[in-house]
Short mmCIF file of C-alpha atoms in Angstrom, two decimals:
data_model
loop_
_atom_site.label_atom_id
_atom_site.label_comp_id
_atom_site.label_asym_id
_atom_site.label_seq_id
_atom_site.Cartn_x
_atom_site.Cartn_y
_atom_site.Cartn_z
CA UNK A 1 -108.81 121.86 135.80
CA UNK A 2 -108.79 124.76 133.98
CA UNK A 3 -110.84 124.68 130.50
CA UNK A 4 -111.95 126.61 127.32
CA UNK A 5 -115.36 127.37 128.20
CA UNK A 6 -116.37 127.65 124.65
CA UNK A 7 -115.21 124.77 123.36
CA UNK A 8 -115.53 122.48 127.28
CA UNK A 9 -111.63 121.28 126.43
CA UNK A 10 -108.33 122.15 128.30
CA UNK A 11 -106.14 125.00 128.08
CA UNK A 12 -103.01 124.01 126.38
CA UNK A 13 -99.99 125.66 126.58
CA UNK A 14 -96.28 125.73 124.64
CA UNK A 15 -93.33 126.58 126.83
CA UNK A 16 -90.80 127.34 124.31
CA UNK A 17 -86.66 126.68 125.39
CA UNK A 18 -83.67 128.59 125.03
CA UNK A 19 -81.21 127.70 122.74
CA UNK A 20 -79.53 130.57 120.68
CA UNK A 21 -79.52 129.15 117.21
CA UNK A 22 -80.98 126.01 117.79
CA UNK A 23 -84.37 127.95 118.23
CA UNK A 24 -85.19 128.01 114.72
CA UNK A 25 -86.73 124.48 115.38
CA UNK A 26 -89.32 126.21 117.62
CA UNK A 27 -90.73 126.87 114.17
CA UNK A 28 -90.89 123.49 112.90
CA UNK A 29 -92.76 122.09 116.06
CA UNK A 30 -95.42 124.94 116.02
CA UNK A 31 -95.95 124.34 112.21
CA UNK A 32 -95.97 120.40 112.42
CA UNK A 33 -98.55 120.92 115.95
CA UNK A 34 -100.71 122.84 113.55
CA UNK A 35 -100.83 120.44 111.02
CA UNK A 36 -102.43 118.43 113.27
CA UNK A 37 -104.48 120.41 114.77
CA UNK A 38 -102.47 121.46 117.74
CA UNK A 39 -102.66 125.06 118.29
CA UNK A 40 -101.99 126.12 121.74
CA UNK A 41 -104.04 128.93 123.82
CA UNK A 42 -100.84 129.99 125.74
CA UNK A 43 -97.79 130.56 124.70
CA UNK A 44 -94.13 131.38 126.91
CA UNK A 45 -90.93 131.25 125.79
CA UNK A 46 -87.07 132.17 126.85
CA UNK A 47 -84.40 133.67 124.62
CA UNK A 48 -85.42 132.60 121.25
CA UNK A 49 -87.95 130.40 122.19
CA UNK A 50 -89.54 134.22 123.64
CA UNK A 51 -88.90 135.46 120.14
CA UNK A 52 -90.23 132.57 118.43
CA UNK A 53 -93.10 132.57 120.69
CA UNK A 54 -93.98 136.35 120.11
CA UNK A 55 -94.08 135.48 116.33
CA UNK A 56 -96.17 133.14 116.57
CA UNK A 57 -98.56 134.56 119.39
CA UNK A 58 -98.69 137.36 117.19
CA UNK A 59 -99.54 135.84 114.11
CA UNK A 60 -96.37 136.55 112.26
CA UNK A 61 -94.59 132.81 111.89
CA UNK A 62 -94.52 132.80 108.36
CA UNK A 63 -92.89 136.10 108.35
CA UNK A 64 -90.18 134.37 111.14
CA UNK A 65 -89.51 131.45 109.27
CA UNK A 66 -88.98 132.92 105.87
CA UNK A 67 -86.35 135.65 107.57
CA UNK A 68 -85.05 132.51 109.15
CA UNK A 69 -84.42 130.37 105.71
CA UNK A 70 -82.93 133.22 103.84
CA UNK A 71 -80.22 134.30 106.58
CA UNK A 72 -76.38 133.43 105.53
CA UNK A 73 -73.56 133.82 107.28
CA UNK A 74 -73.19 137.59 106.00
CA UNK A 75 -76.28 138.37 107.43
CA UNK A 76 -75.59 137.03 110.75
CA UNK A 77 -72.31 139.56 110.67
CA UNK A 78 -74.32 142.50 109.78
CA UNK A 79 -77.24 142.14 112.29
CA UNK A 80 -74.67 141.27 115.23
CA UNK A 81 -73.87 144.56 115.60
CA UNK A 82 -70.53 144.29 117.53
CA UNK A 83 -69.15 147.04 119.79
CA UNK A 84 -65.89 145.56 121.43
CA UNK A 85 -66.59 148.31 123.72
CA UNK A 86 -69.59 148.70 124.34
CA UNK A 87 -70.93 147.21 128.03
CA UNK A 88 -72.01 144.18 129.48
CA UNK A 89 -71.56 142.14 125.68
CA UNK A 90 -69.83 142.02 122.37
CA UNK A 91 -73.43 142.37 120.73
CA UNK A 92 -75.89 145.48 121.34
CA UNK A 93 -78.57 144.08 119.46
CA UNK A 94 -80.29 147.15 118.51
CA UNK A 95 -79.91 145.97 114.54
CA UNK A 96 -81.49 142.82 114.93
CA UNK A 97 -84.22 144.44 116.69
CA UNK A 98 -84.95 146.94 114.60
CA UNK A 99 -85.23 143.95 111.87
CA UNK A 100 -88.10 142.63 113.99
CA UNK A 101 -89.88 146.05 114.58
CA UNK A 102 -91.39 145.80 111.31
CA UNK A 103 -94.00 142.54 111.59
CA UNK A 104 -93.86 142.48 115.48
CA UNK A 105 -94.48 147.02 115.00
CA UNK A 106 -95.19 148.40 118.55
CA UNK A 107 -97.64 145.64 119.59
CA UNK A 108 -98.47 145.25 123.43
CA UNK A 109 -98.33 142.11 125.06
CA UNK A 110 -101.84 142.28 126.36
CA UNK A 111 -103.12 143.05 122.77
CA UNK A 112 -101.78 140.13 121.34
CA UNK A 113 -104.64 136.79 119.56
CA UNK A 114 -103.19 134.50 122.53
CA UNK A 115 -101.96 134.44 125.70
CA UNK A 116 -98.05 135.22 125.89
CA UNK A 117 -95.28 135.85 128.48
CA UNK A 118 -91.60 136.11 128.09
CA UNK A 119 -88.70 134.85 130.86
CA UNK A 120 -86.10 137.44 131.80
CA UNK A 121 -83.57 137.30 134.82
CA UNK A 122 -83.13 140.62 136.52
CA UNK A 123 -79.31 140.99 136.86
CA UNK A 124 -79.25 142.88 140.31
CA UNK A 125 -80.80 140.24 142.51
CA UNK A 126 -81.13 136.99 140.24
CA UNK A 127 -84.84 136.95 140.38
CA UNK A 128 -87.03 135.55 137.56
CA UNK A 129 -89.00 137.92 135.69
CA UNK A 130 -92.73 137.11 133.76
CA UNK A 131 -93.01 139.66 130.79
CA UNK A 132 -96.73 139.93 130.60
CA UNK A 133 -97.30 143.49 129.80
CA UNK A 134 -95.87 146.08 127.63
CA UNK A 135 -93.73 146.40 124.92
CA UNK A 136 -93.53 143.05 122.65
CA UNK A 137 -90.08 144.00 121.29
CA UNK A 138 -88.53 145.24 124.23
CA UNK A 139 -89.63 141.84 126.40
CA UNK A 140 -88.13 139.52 123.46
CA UNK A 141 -85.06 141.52 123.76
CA UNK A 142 -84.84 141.36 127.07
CA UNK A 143 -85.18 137.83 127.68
CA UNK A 144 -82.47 136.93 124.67
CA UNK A 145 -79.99 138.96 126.57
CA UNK A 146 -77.10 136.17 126.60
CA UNK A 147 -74.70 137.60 129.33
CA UNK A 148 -71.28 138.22 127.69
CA UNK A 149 -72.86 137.97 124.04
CA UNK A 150 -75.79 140.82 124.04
CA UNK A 151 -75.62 143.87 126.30
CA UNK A 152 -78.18 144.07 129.29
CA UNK A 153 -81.74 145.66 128.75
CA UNK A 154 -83.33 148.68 131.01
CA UNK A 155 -86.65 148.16 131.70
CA UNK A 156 -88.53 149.69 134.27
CA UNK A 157 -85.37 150.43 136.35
CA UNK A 158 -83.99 146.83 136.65
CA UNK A 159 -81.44 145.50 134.38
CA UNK A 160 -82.26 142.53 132.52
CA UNK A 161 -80.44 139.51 131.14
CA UNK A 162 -81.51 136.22 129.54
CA UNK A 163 -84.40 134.21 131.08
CA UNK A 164 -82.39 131.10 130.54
CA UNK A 165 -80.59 131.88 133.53
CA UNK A 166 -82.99 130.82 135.53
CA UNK A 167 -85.92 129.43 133.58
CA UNK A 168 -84.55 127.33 130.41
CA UNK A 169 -88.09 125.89 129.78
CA UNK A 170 -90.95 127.97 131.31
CA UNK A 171 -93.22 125.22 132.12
CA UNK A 172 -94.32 126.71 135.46
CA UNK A 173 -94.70 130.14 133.41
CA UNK A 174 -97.20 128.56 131.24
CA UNK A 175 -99.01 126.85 134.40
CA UNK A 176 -98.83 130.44 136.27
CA UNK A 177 -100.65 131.29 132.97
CA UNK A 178 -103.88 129.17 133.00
CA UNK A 179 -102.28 125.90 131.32
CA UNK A 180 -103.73 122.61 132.28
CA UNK A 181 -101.63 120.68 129.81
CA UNK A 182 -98.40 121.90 129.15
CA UNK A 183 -96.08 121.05 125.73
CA UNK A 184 -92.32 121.50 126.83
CA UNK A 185 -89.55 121.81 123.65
CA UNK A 186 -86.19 121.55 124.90
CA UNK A 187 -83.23 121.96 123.23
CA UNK A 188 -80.66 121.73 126.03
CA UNK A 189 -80.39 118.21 125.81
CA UNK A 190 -77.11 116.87 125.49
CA UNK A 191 -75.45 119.99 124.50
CA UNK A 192 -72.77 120.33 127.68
CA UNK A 193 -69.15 119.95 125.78
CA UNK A 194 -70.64 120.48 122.15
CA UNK A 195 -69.24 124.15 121.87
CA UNK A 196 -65.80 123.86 120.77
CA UNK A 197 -64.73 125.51 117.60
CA UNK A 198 -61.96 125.31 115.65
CA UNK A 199 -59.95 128.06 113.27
CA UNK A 200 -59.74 128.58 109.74
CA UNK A 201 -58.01 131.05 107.58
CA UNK A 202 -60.24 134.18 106.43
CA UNK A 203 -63.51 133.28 105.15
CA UNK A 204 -63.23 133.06 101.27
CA UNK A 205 -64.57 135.65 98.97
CA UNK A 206 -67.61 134.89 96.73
CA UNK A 207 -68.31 136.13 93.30
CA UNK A 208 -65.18 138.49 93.75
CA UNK A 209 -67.21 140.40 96.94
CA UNK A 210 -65.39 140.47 100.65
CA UNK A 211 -66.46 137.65 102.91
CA UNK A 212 -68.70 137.82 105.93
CA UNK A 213 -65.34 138.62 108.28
CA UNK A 214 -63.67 141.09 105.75
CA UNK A 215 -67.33 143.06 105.89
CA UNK A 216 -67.51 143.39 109.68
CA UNK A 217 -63.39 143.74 110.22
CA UNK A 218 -64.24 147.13 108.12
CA UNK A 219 -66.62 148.42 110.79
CA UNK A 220 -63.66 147.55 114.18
CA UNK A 221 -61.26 150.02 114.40
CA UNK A 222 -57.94 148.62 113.53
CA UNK A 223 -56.51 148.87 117.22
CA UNK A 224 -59.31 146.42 118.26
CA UNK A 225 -59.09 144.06 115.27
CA UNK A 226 -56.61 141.32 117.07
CA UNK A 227 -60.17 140.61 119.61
CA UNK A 228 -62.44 141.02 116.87
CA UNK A 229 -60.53 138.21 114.76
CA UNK A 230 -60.77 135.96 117.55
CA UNK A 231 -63.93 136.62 118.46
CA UNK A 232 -65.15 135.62 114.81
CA UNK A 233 -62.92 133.32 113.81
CA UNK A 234 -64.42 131.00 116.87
CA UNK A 235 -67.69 131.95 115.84
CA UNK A 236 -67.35 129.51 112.96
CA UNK A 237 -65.01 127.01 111.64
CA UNK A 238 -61.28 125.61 112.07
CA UNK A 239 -59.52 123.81 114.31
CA UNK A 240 -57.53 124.69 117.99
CA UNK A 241 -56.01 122.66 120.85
CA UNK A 242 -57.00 125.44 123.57
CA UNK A 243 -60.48 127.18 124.58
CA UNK A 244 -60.58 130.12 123.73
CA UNK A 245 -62.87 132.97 124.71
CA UNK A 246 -66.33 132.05 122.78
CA UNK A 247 -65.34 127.97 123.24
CA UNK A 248 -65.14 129.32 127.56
CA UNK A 249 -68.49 131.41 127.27
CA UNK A 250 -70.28 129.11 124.62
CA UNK A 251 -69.24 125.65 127.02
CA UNK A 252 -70.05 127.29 129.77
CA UNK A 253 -74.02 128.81 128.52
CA UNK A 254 -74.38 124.85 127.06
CA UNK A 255 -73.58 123.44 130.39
CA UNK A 256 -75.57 125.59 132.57
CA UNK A 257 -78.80 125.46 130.87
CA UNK A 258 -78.70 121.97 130.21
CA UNK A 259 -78.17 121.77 134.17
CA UNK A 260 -80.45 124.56 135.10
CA UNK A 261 -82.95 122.48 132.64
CA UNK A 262 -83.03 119.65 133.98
CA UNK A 263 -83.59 120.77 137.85
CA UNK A 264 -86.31 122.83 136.56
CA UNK A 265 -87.98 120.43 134.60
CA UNK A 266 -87.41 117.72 137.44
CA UNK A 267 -89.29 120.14 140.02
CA UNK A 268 -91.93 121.02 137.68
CA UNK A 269 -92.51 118.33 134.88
CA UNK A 270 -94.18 119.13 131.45
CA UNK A 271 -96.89 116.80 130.41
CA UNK A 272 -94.91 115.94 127.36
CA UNK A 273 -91.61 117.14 125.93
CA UNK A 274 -90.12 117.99 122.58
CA UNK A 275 -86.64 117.39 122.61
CA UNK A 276 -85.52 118.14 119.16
CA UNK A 277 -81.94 116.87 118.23
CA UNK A 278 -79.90 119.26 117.60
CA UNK A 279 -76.67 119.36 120.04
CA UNK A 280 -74.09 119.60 116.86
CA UNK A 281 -75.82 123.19 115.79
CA UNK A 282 -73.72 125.77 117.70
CA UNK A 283 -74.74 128.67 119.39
CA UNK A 284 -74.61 131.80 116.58
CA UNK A 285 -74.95 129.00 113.68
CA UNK A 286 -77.91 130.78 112.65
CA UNK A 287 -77.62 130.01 108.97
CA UNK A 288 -78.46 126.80 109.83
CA UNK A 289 -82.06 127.33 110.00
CA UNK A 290 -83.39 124.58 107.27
CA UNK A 291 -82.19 121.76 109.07
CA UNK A 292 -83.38 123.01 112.58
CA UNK A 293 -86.75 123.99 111.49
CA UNK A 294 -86.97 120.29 109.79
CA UNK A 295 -85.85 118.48 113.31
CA UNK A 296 -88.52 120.39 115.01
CA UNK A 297 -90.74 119.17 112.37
CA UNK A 298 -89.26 115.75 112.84
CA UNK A 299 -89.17 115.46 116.58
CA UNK A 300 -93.24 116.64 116.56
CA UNK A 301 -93.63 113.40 114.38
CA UNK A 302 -91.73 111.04 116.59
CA UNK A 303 -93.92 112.28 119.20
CA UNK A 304 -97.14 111.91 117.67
CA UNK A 305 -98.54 108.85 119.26
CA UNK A 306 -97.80 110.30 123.04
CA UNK A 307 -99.48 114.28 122.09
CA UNK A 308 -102.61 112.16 120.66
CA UNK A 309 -103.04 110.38 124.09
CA UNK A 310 -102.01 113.49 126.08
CA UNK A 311 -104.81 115.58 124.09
#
């Protein structure tokens, strides 16, 4: 068994999940860990559980979080920067990077307090990809690179796409990585048929200002407006008898990383795992941050008694 020589006790590691916008509970479990005395040495994560991870591996959590609790829906709008035609997604994503340049800045994996990796699929052959090295941005954009939501990432010649693909919960990531115990959150649980959406009229305008959809409909030229509308209206609220686009691609992301999940998992088992409850958040709810951070929070409790005999 691998162990921290200084201290004679064993390496423990965090794989952190996908899970779009469930992720923000990624920051509840790390906080409620630390508060008792949990802090891991290594530290992977896929799709937002990467961006969570690099956050925290980084030092920068309480920068995360606060971002996280002041988002609203008109935020969400104006850092999904939609181009209808741009390729290989609705989203390019170069917005809500730039948001995270500033506390993340040009830091290098390798430079980072503690050990981190990120999960990435490369697109051309399927293969699972270990960000260790480079670029800290670029490898959390790369690994939340939702096919048919975000555009695909260049790096080093090979296209990338999301790392929950093929790794949901990158347990053997975190084992490849020196782990001898290994803390698992998962928020795939239970999520397969939990994407449908309904439609409302236009979102209402506060204070006499132009709602969230109003603002983006005035950046979409008015010959693509007819797939924009749908595109946002199933994004949030109302109410439809038929799938439509996001309900197909948002079903069909829920049911293949709960599946890919669970083989995963099955093959290579966690020593413990998180499994916060959060299967009625949907995927681009991210204004919903303040009850998923207090789940995490919530589900570290519940665990308690089985982390204090793990560790």
């Amino acid at each position: 068994m691998k162990r921290d020589n200084s201290q004679n006790k064993p390496v423990v590691g965090i794989a952190l999940g996908s899970g779009s916008a469930r992720g923000w509970s990624h920051i509840g479990v790390i906080n409620a860990l630390a508060a008792h005395g949990i802090d891991p040495d290594v530290v992977c994560g896929t799709s937002m559980g990467a961006l969570a991870g690099a956050f925290y591996a980084s030092g920068n959590l309480e920068k995360m979080e606060e971002w996280a609790l002041n988002m609203t829906r008109k935020d969400i709008l104006r850092f999904l920067d939609i181009k209808l035609l741009a390729g290989g997604g609705f989203i390019e994503g170069k917005r809500l990077m730039d948001n995270f340049r500033e506390p993340l800045g040009n830091l290098e994996i390798e430079s980072l307090p503690k050990r981190f990796a990120a999960v990435a699929t490369e697109l051309d052959t399927g293969h699972e990809l270990w960000l260790r090295k480079g670029s800290l941005v670029d490898a959390v954009r790369a690994s939340i690179a939702l096919p048919g939501i975000f555009t695909p990432v260049r790096l080093d010649d090979k296209w990338l796409v999301d790392g929950g693909l093929v790794n949901p919960v990158p347990v053997s990531l975190c084992r490849a990585m020196g782990a001898d115990i290994v803390i698992a959150v998962n928020l795939n649980g239970n999520i397969a048929g939990r994407h449908f959406r309904s439609i409302s009229g236009p979102e209402k305008k506060k204070n006499g200002e132009p709602g969230a959809e109003a603002t983006l409909m005035g950046r979409v030229s008015s010959d693509l407006r007819q797939r924009a509308d749908s595109l946002i209206g199933r994004l949030f609220e109302g109410q439809t008898d038929t799938p439509g686009l996001f309900d197909v691609m948002a079903g069909s992301i829920n049911i293949m990383q709960d599946r890919v999940t669970r083989s995963r998992m099955a093959g290579d088992p966690p020593d413990i795992i998180l499994a916060p409850r959060l299967s009625h958040i949907g995927l681009l709810e991210f204004d919903r941050a303040k009850e998923a951070i207090e789940e995490g929070m919530k589900c570290v409790e519940r665990s308690m008694p089985a982390l204090q005999e793990l560790l």
